Tab-separated table of C-alpha atoms in Angstrom:
chain	number	residue	atom	x	y	z
A	1	UNK	CA	149.027	85.327	109.184
A	2	UNK	CA	150.520	88.822	108.777
A	3	UNK	CA	149.768	90.929	105.719
A	4	UNK	CA	151.333	89.614	102.533
A	5	UNK	CA	154.977	90.561	102.398
A	6	UNK	CA	154.742	92.254	99.024
A	7	UNK	CA	154.252	95.863	98.103
A	8	UNK	CA	151.174	97.298	96.425
A	9	UNK	CA	152.802	97.429	92.994
A	10	UNK	CA	153.956	93.815	93.227
A	11	UNK	CA	150.537	92.715	94.435
A	12	UNK	CA	148.841	94.493	91.543
A	13	UNK	CA	151.118	92.760	89.060
A	14	UNK	CA	150.325	89.419	90.656
A	15	UNK	CA	146.570	90.033	90.553
A	16	UNK	CA	146.656	91.291	86.973
A	17	UNK	CA	149.051	88.732	85.563
A	18	UNK	CA	148.491	85.474	87.415
A	19	UNK	CA	147.802	82.564	85.115
A	20	UNK	CA	145.949	79.366	85.854
A	21	UNK	CA	148.080	77.228	88.138
A	22	UNK	CA	150.686	79.975	88.537
A	23	UNK	CA	149.509	81.403	91.840
A	24	UNK	CA	148.407	80.009	95.144
A	25	UNK	CA	144.762	79.064	95.526
A	26	UNK	CA	144.722	80.359	99.072
A	27	UNK	CA	144.266	83.865	100.364
A	28	UNK	CA	144.441	84.487	104.082
A	29	UNK	CA	145.120	81.541	106.355
A	30	UNK	CA	143.634	78.831	108.484
A	31	UNK	CA	140.732	76.453	108.242
A	32	UNK	CA	139.171	77.668	104.994
A	33	UNK	CA	142.204	77.059	102.754
A	34	UNK	CA	141.001	73.595	101.732
A	35	UNK	CA	137.282	74.340	101.662
A	36	UNK	CA	135.564	73.935	98.319
A	37	UNK	CA	133.618	76.785	96.817
A	38	UNK	CA	130.498	74.642	96.951
A	39	UNK	CA	130.870	74.109	100.686
A	40	UNK	CA	131.665	77.784	101.273
A	41	UNK	CA	128.603	78.875	99.298
A	42	UNK	CA	126.451	76.442	101.261
A	43	UNK	CA	127.709	77.968	104.493
A	44	UNK	CA	126.892	81.434	103.164
A	45	UNK	CA	123.306	80.370	102.586
A	46	UNK	CA	123.174	78.966	106.118
A	47	UNK	CA	124.154	82.431	107.376
A	48	UNK	CA	121.440	84.068	105.277
A	49	UNK	CA	118.878	81.517	106.475
A	50	UNK	CA	119.684	82.350	110.078
A	51	UNK	CA	119.365	86.082	109.532
A	52	UNK	CA	116.092	85.740	107.637
A	53	UNK	CA	114.561	83.202	110.014
A	54	UNK	CA	115.338	85.192	113.133
A	55	UNK	CA	113.383	88.074	111.587
A	56	UNK	CA	110.434	85.862	110.708
A	57	UNK	CA	107.674	84.420	112.827
A	58	UNK	CA	105.135	86.825	111.433
A	59	UNK	CA	104.786	88.336	107.952
A	60	UNK	CA	106.829	91.430	107.289
A	61	UNK	CA	110.043	90.687	109.132
A	62	UNK	CA	113.300	91.851	107.543
A	63	UNK	CA	116.821	90.571	108.322
A	64	UNK	CA	119.233	93.024	109.894
A	65	UNK	CA	122.066	93.926	107.566
A	66	UNK	CA	124.999	93.851	110.022
A	67	UNK	CA	125.761	91.637	112.999
A	68	UNK	CA	128.812	91.425	115.219
A	69	UNK	CA	131.862	93.613	115.525
A	70	UNK	CA	131.900	97.388	115.584
A	71	UNK	CA	128.410	97.845	114.162
A	72	UNK	CA	126.845	95.503	116.718
A	73	UNK	CA	128.588	97.386	119.512
A	74	UNK	CA	127.130	100.590	118.099
A	75	UNK	CA	123.625	99.122	117.857
A	76	UNK	CA	123.194	99.024	114.095
A	77	UNK	CA	120.088	96.872	113.689
A	78	UNK	CA	118.473	98.201	110.513
A	79	UNK	CA	117.682	96.279	107.353
A	80	UNK	CA	118.979	98.159	104.331
A	81	UNK	CA	116.660	97.701	101.359
A	82	UNK	CA	119.632	97.072	99.064
A	83	UNK	CA	120.770	94.192	101.275
A	84	UNK	CA	117.285	92.680	101.370
A	85	UNK	CA	117.236	92.818	97.567
A	86	UNK	CA	120.546	90.982	97.330
A	87	UNK	CA	119.340	88.246	99.682
A	88	UNK	CA	116.258	87.745	97.477
A	89	UNK	CA	118.416	87.545	94.340
A	90	UNK	CA	120.796	85.057	95.976
A	91	UNK	CA	117.906	82.840	97.044
A	92	UNK	CA	116.373	82.917	93.579
A	93	UNK	CA	119.745	82.053	92.052
A	94	UNK	CA	120.143	78.809	94.014
A	95	UNK	CA	116.427	78.115	93.804
A	96	UNK	CA	115.817	75.356	96.336
A	97	UNK	CA	112.256	75.123	97.621
A	98	UNK	CA	113.190	76.653	100.989
A	99	UNK	CA	115.174	79.385	99.209
A	100	UNK	CA	112.173	80.385	97.140
A	101	UNK	CA	109.912	80.372	100.183
A	102	UNK	CA	112.233	82.836	101.907
A	103	UNK	CA	112.651	84.919	98.742
A	104	UNK	CA	108.883	85.098	98.327
A	105	UNK	CA	108.356	86.113	101.959
A	106	UNK	CA	110.872	88.964	101.634
A	107	UNK	CA	109.408	90.003	98.292
A	108	UNK	CA	105.910	90.126	99.752
A	109	UNK	CA	107.257	92.457	102.412
A	110	UNK	CA	108.791	94.785	99.811
A	111	UNK	CA	105.494	94.936	97.929
A	112	UNK	CA	103.610	95.552	101.173
A	113	UNK	CA	106.025	98.352	102.057
A	114	UNK	CA	105.277	99.974	98.705
A	115	UNK	CA	101.537	99.617	99.193
A	116	UNK	CA	101.529	100.922	102.745
A	117	UNK	CA	103.961	103.767	102.249
A	118	UNK	CA	102.350	107.109	103.010
A	119	UNK	CA	103.084	108.279	99.446
A	120	UNK	CA	101.747	105.071	97.840
A	121	UNK	CA	103.670	105.801	94.630
A	122	UNK	CA	105.934	102.742	94.323
A	123	UNK	CA	108.848	104.044	96.358
A	124	UNK	CA	110.860	102.076	98.901
A	125	UNK	CA	112.878	103.774	101.593
A	126	UNK	CA	116.609	103.413	102.112
A	127	UNK	CA	116.252	101.209	105.222
A	128	UNK	CA	113.734	99.778	107.654
A	129	UNK	CA	113.677	98.422	111.174
A	130	UNK	CA	114.800	94.807	111.188
A	131	UNK	CA	113.132	91.872	112.884
A	132	UNK	CA	109.447	91.352	113.362
A	133	UNK	CA	107.197	94.380	112.886
A	134	UNK	CA	105.982	96.108	116.010
A	135	UNK	CA	102.833	94.736	117.606
A	136	UNK	CA	99.829	95.497	115.442
A	137	UNK	CA	101.922	96.590	112.451
A	138	UNK	CA	101.935	94.713	109.158
A	139	UNK	CA	105.260	96.069	107.935
A	140	UNK	CA	108.348	97.483	109.642
A	141	UNK	CA	108.820	101.203	110.146
A	142	UNK	CA	111.270	103.086	107.961
A	143	UNK	CA	114.647	103.698	109.579
A	144	UNK	CA	115.881	106.117	106.896
A	145	UNK	CA	113.208	107.779	104.755
A	146	UNK	CA	115.471	108.719	101.825
A	147	UNK	CA	114.652	107.224	98.429
A	148	UNK	CA	117.751	106.555	96.340
A	149	UNK	CA	117.668	105.573	92.692
A	150	UNK	CA	120.219	102.798	93.028
A	151	UNK	CA	118.513	101.180	96.010
A	152	UNK	CA	115.107	101.253	94.328
A	153	UNK	CA	116.604	99.771	91.153
A	154	UNK	CA	118.043	96.855	93.102
A	155	UNK	CA	114.733	96.292	94.882
A	156	UNK	CA	112.914	96.266	91.553
A	157	UNK	CA	115.467	93.868	90.104
A	158	UNK	CA	115.004	91.556	93.102
A	159	UNK	CA	111.238	91.555	92.583
A	160	UNK	CA	111.783	90.593	88.936
A	161	UNK	CA	113.945	87.671	90.057
A	162	UNK	CA	111.236	86.629	92.510
A	163	UNK	CA	108.584	86.864	89.802
A	164	UNK	CA	110.683	84.779	87.444
A	165	UNK	CA	111.291	82.142	90.126
A	166	UNK	CA	107.791	81.945	91.619
A	167	UNK	CA	105.426	83.275	88.969
A	168	UNK	CA	103.832	85.673	91.455
A	169	UNK	CA	102.324	88.504	89.432
A	170	UNK	CA	102.388	90.939	92.368
A	171	UNK	CA	106.190	90.871	92.350
A	172	UNK	CA	106.361	91.968	88.713
A	173	UNK	CA	103.786	94.662	89.448
A	174	UNK	CA	105.925	95.887	92.359
A	175	UNK	CA	108.964	96.043	90.097
A	176	UNK	CA	106.988	98.043	87.542
A	177	UNK	CA	105.831	100.512	90.217
A	178	UNK	CA	109.440	100.993	91.337
A	179	UNK	CA	110.523	101.651	87.748
A	180	UNK	CA	107.720	104.136	87.193
A	181	UNK	CA	108.767	106.026	90.324
A	182	UNK	CA	112.313	106.268	88.980
A	183	UNK	CA	111.167	107.392	85.545
A	184	UNK	CA	108.670	109.928	86.893
A	185	UNK	CA	110.840	111.399	89.643
A	186	UNK	CA	114.541	111.266	88.728
A	187	UNK	CA	114.828	111.152	84.951
A	188	UNK	CA	116.626	114.269	83.703
A	189	UNK	CA	117.008	115.372	80.090
A	190	UNK	CA	119.056	118.510	80.836
A	191	UNK	CA	122.818	118.586	81.305
A	192	UNK	CA	124.139	115.065	80.937
A	193	UNK	CA	120.902	113.181	80.397
A	194	UNK	CA	120.284	110.296	82.744
A	195	UNK	CA	118.888	109.541	86.168
A	196	UNK	CA	119.516	111.661	89.259
A	197	UNK	CA	120.141	110.444	92.783
A	198	UNK	CA	116.688	110.415	94.375
A	199	UNK	CA	114.850	112.303	97.112
A	200	UNK	CA	116.047	112.964	100.662
A	201	UNK	CA	114.047	112.228	103.794
A	202	UNK	CA	113.125	115.944	103.852
A	203	UNK	CA	111.663	115.684	100.351
A	204	UNK	CA	114.515	117.531	98.652
A	205	UNK	CA	115.540	116.378	95.194
A	206	UNK	CA	119.026	114.884	94.940
A	207	UNK	CA	120.386	116.514	91.811
A	208	UNK	CA	123.741	114.825	91.383
A	209	UNK	CA	123.887	111.922	88.935
A	210	UNK	CA	125.774	108.763	89.733
A	211	UNK	CA	127.431	106.351	87.320
A	212	UNK	CA	126.602	103.536	89.718
A	213	UNK	CA	122.913	104.494	89.866
A	214	UNK	CA	122.696	104.730	86.094
A	215	UNK	CA	124.288	101.302	85.724
A	216	UNK	CA	121.654	99.983	88.135
A	217	UNK	CA	118.860	101.623	86.153
A	218	UNK	CA	120.233	100.328	82.850
A	219	UNK	CA	120.276	96.740	84.087
A	220	UNK	CA	116.935	96.960	85.884
A	221	UNK	CA	115.044	98.625	83.040
A	222	UNK	CA	116.448	96.198	80.465
A	223	UNK	CA	115.292	93.240	82.547
A	224	UNK	CA	111.919	94.882	83.169
A	225	UNK	CA	111.339	95.467	79.462
A	226	UNK	CA	111.788	91.757	78.841
A	227	UNK	CA	109.556	90.835	81.792
A	228	UNK	CA	106.628	93.067	80.776
A	229	UNK	CA	107.256	92.900	77.005
A	230	UNK	CA	107.466	96.669	76.627
A	231	UNK	CA	110.198	98.112	74.409
A	232	UNK	CA	109.866	101.527	76.075
A	233	UNK	CA	111.864	100.253	79.027
A	234	UNK	CA	114.664	99.214	76.715
A	235	UNK	CA	114.816	102.776	75.398
A	236	UNK	CA	114.962	104.117	78.936
A	237	UNK	CA	117.735	101.642	79.719
A	238	UNK	CA	119.582	103.091	76.732
A	239	UNK	CA	119.307	106.564	78.301
A	240	UNK	CA	121.004	105.314	81.472
A	241	UNK	CA	123.649	103.515	79.413
A	242	UNK	CA	124.300	106.721	77.446
A	243	UNK	CA	125.004	108.478	80.737
A	244	UNK	CA	127.658	105.840	81.363
A	245	UNK	CA	129.099	106.564	77.916
A	246	UNK	CA	129.397	110.224	78.909
A	247	UNK	CA	131.230	109.292	82.114
A	248	UNK	CA	133.681	106.983	80.328
A	249	UNK	CA	137.301	108.102	80.169
A	250	UNK	CA	139.044	106.064	77.446
A	251	UNK	CA	142.472	107.225	78.610
A	252	UNK	CA	141.872	105.934	82.122
A	253	UNK	CA	139.830	102.953	80.977
A	254	UNK	CA	137.327	103.717	83.728
A	255	UNK	CA	134.090	105.478	84.579
A	256	UNK	CA	134.154	108.708	86.514
A	257	UNK	CA	131.909	108.874	89.552
A	258	UNK	CA	129.103	110.901	87.969
A	259	UNK	CA	128.182	114.580	87.924
A	260	UNK	CA	127.917	117.287	90.523
A	261	UNK	CA	124.669	118.853	91.607
A	262	UNK	CA	124.433	120.834	88.356
A	263	UNK	CA	123.993	117.612	86.411
A	264	UNK	CA	126.869	118.464	84.065
A	265	UNK	CA	130.192	118.927	85.867
A	266	UNK	CA	131.997	115.589	86.004
A	267	UNK	CA	132.829	114.357	89.490
A	268	UNK	CA	136.287	112.758	89.423
A	269	UNK	CA	136.867	112.081	93.114
A	270	UNK	CA	136.607	109.683	94.755
A	271	UNK	CA	136.267	107.018	92.066
A	272	UNK	CA	134.406	103.988	93.479
A	273	UNK	CA	134.588	100.360	92.516
A	274	UNK	CA	130.957	99.542	91.851
A	275	UNK	CA	130.418	101.527	88.617
A	276	UNK	CA	133.454	99.784	87.150
A	277	UNK	CA	132.044	96.284	87.697
A	278	UNK	CA	128.291	96.835	87.748
A	279	UNK	CA	128.440	98.712	84.450
A	280	UNK	CA	129.750	95.591	82.741
A	281	UNK	CA	127.382	93.244	84.547
A	282	UNK	CA	124.413	95.477	83.685
A	283	UNK	CA	125.234	96.266	80.040
A	284	UNK	CA	127.785	93.616	78.914
A	285	UNK	CA	129.202	96.392	76.746
A	286	UNK	CA	132.637	95.302	75.586
A	287	UNK	CA	133.565	98.896	74.700
A	288	UNK	CA	133.970	99.544	78.416
A	289	UNK	CA	135.239	96.145	79.531
A	290	UNK	CA	138.607	97.631	80.516
A	291	UNK	CA	136.937	99.117	83.574
A	292	UNK	CA	137.440	95.723	85.235
A	293	UNK	CA	141.179	96.015	84.678
A	294	UNK	CA	141.167	99.543	86.099
A	295	UNK	CA	139.432	98.306	89.249
A	296	UNK	CA	141.821	95.368	89.556
A	297	UNK	CA	144.841	97.657	89.306
A	298	UNK	CA	143.891	100.990	90.809
A	299	UNK	CA	141.797	99.642	93.689
A	300	UNK	CA	144.006	96.646	94.513
A	301	UNK	CA	144.155	96.070	98.268
A	302	UNK	CA	145.793	93.592	100.624
A	303	UNK	CA	145.305	93.443	104.365
A	304	UNK	CA	145.477	90.788	107.085
A	305	UNK	CA	146.569	88.242	104.484
A	306	UNK	CA	143.589	88.845	102.185
A	307	UNK	CA	143.628	90.226	98.645
A	308	UNK	CA	140.980	91.971	96.612
A	309	UNK	CA	139.816	95.488	95.847
A	310	UNK	CA	138.833	98.420	97.999
A	311	UNK	CA	135.724	100.604	97.970
A	312	UNK	CA	137.267	103.550	96.122
A	313	UNK	CA	140.584	105.162	95.319
A	314	UNK	CA	140.242	107.272	98.476
A	315	UNK	CA	141.529	104.420	100.677
A	316	UNK	CA	143.062	101.172	99.443
A	317	UNK	CA	144.459	100.055	102.797
A	318	UNK	CA	141.809	97.371	103.358
A	319	UNK	CA	139.931	94.799	101.296
A	320	UNK	CA	136.246	95.397	100.661
A	321	UNK	CA	134.890	91.876	100.400
A	322	UNK	CA	131.620	92.885	98.772
A	323	UNK	CA	133.420	94.770	96.016
A	324	UNK	CA	135.810	91.865	95.563
A	325	UNK	CA	132.775	89.645	94.948
A	326	UNK	CA	131.490	92.176	92.401
A	327	UNK	CA	134.779	91.848	90.559
A	328	UNK	CA	134.652	88.040	90.620
A	329	UNK	CA	131.171	88.103	89.057
A	330	UNK	CA	132.248	90.619	86.422
A	331	UNK	CA	135.421	88.732	85.498
A	332	UNK	CA	133.388	85.547	85.088
A	333	UNK	CA	130.947	87.424	82.861
A	334	UNK	CA	133.707	88.946	80.714
A	335	UNK	CA	135.579	85.623	80.500
A	336	UNK	CA	138.775	86.984	78.958
A	337	UNK	CA	141.973	84.991	78.605
A	338	UNK	CA	143.175	85.577	82.184
A	339	UNK	CA	139.873	86.374	83.841
A	340	UNK	CA	139.259	82.879	85.218
A	341	UNK	CA	142.631	82.871	86.987
A	342	UNK	CA	142.022	86.306	88.487
A	343	UNK	CA	138.537	85.335	89.627
A	344	UNK	CA	139.815	82.085	91.143
A	345	UNK	CA	142.433	83.909	93.191
A	346	UNK	CA	139.955	86.461	94.496
A	347	UNK	CA	137.376	83.802	95.288
A	348	UNK	CA	139.978	81.841	97.253
A	349	UNK	CA	140.660	84.914	99.356
A	350	UNK	CA	136.933	85.330	99.964
A	351	UNK	CA	136.643	81.700	101.067
A	352	UNK	CA	139.416	82.279	103.565
A	353	UNK	CA	137.771	85.465	104.793
A	354	UNK	CA	134.648	83.474	105.577
A	355	UNK	CA	136.504	81.782	108.431
A	356	UNK	CA	139.610	83.840	109.117
A	357	UNK	CA	138.740	87.522	108.745
A	358	UNK	CA	138.255	89.565	111.933
A	359	UNK	CA	134.735	88.903	113.181
A	360	UNK	CA	134.228	85.869	110.929
A	361	UNK	CA	131.941	83.033	112.033
A	362	UNK	CA	132.680	80.499	109.285
A	363	UNK	CA	129.369	81.209	107.535
A	364	UNK	CA	128.783	84.855	106.699
A	365	UNK	CA	131.204	87.354	105.183
A	366	UNK	CA	132.265	90.500	106.985
A	367	UNK	CA	132.223	93.716	104.980
A	368	UNK	CA	135.943	94.520	105.204
A	369	UNK	CA	139.247	92.905	106.102
A	370	UNK	CA	139.579	95.209	109.132
A	371	UNK	CA	137.667	98.097	110.661
A	372	UNK	CA	137.584	101.645	109.386
A	373	UNK	CA	137.782	101.503	105.594
A	374	UNK	CA	137.168	105.035	104.322
A	375	UNK	CA	134.747	105.239	101.407
A	376	UNK	CA	135.798	108.738	100.397
A	377	UNK	CA	132.315	110.191	100.813
A	378	UNK	CA	132.344	110.499	104.587
A	379	UNK	CA	131.425	106.948	105.553
A	380	UNK	CA	133.449	104.077	106.971
A	381	UNK	CA	133.023	100.341	106.567
A	382	UNK	CA	133.722	97.754	109.251
A	383	UNK	CA	134.520	94.080	109.747
A	384	UNK	CA	130.971	93.213	110.769
A	385	UNK	CA	129.060	90.286	109.296
A	386	UNK	CA	126.934	91.573	106.437
A	387	UNK	CA	124.005	90.042	104.573
A	388	UNK	CA	124.812	92.027	101.422
A	389	UNK	CA	128.436	90.893	101.290
A	390	UNK	CA	127.425	87.309	102.015
A	391	UNK	CA	124.796	87.342	99.255
A	392	UNK	CA	127.322	88.730	96.765
A	393	UNK	CA	129.792	86.019	97.765
A	394	UNK	CA	127.113	83.369	97.177
A	395	UNK	CA	126.478	84.829	93.721
A	396	UNK	CA	130.196	84.977	92.940
A	397	UNK	CA	130.635	81.357	93.999
A	398	UNK	CA	127.906	80.340	91.560
A	399	UNK	CA	129.260	82.404	88.642
A	400	UNK	CA	126.070	84.466	88.646
A	401	UNK	CA	125.255	87.855	87.172
A	402	UNK	CA	122.510	89.445	89.304
A	403	UNK	CA	121.370	91.629	86.409
A	404	UNK	CA	120.444	88.529	84.395
A	405	UNK	CA	117.158	86.823	85.263
A	406	UNK	CA	117.741	83.066	85.421
């Protein structure tokens, strides 16, 4: 099916204004149009099972983040820690016995990576080698040594989910170590108070401050405070949430990206999707709920017959399926008068993408509707099958909020 024969402005109006029963339940074309969400979510878990199981066979194996398409041709085989965290959260959300076994195995690996890291201070690196660890090794080697605040927050959140689901005390302890690393290493009280970006592989402090990272910290620390019964973490979550307040533009109805390296100057370009949706999922703060409408309108994208949102306002020529799943989860959480209809339409497009997007296999979700989506910060995203996108789709199909421990 060719791209939808409507312009961007018309598409935005349709996405923003569609009422229940007023718009088609299909997005894209082909075999997935009649598939139920339950069936599509089940297929997503089958994809995750395959990726996890092919990395298993001995303790410590991690599933590769991307398979197929451009990234396979360019030999991308790493396991991004963020993606591993999402797979754990998705497994804990469904909660079948086999799901929890896989979630626990991945969580044990994250804790082991913390314990065997040369710094032994609770950090986790940005990515690791996927598959089974090298002969004689207990854990995989780091692929990228950077430590980023957002990634570590998601890993800690995943360990809290695993603790909640399995009762394993070591997972809660691992989450606490991750939180202590964040508090000890990237908390900043100068400039716009909040949490800075992390530490590079060369050991250099990342001094910019990200709205997305602070949303992650706010959600993670709030959940941690409940898990360990320590009000101090709630206060630290408030610090991250106050950073979001400082980045809020009431005229735009959106969050700016963060600050520059001075920790004060507001960074207004590019403006990404994730702080708009994750901020609401993490804080459920109705004062900023309009950020979901900003993302729906300003980041609206349609490509190859699929509809959704893009990664940032730098390039809205393609649909970012992970971000579209973020928006579905956030709309379900907000539950406004037209939110269910908007979420239904986006979820239908995601179901179609599962079978009909370039590089689709009928089980996993590719990252984008076609190759080469510009993020605005120098990276590109491709239509390769992605564990992170697939996990987010599974969460969206179950009306889940990953920042809430079930």
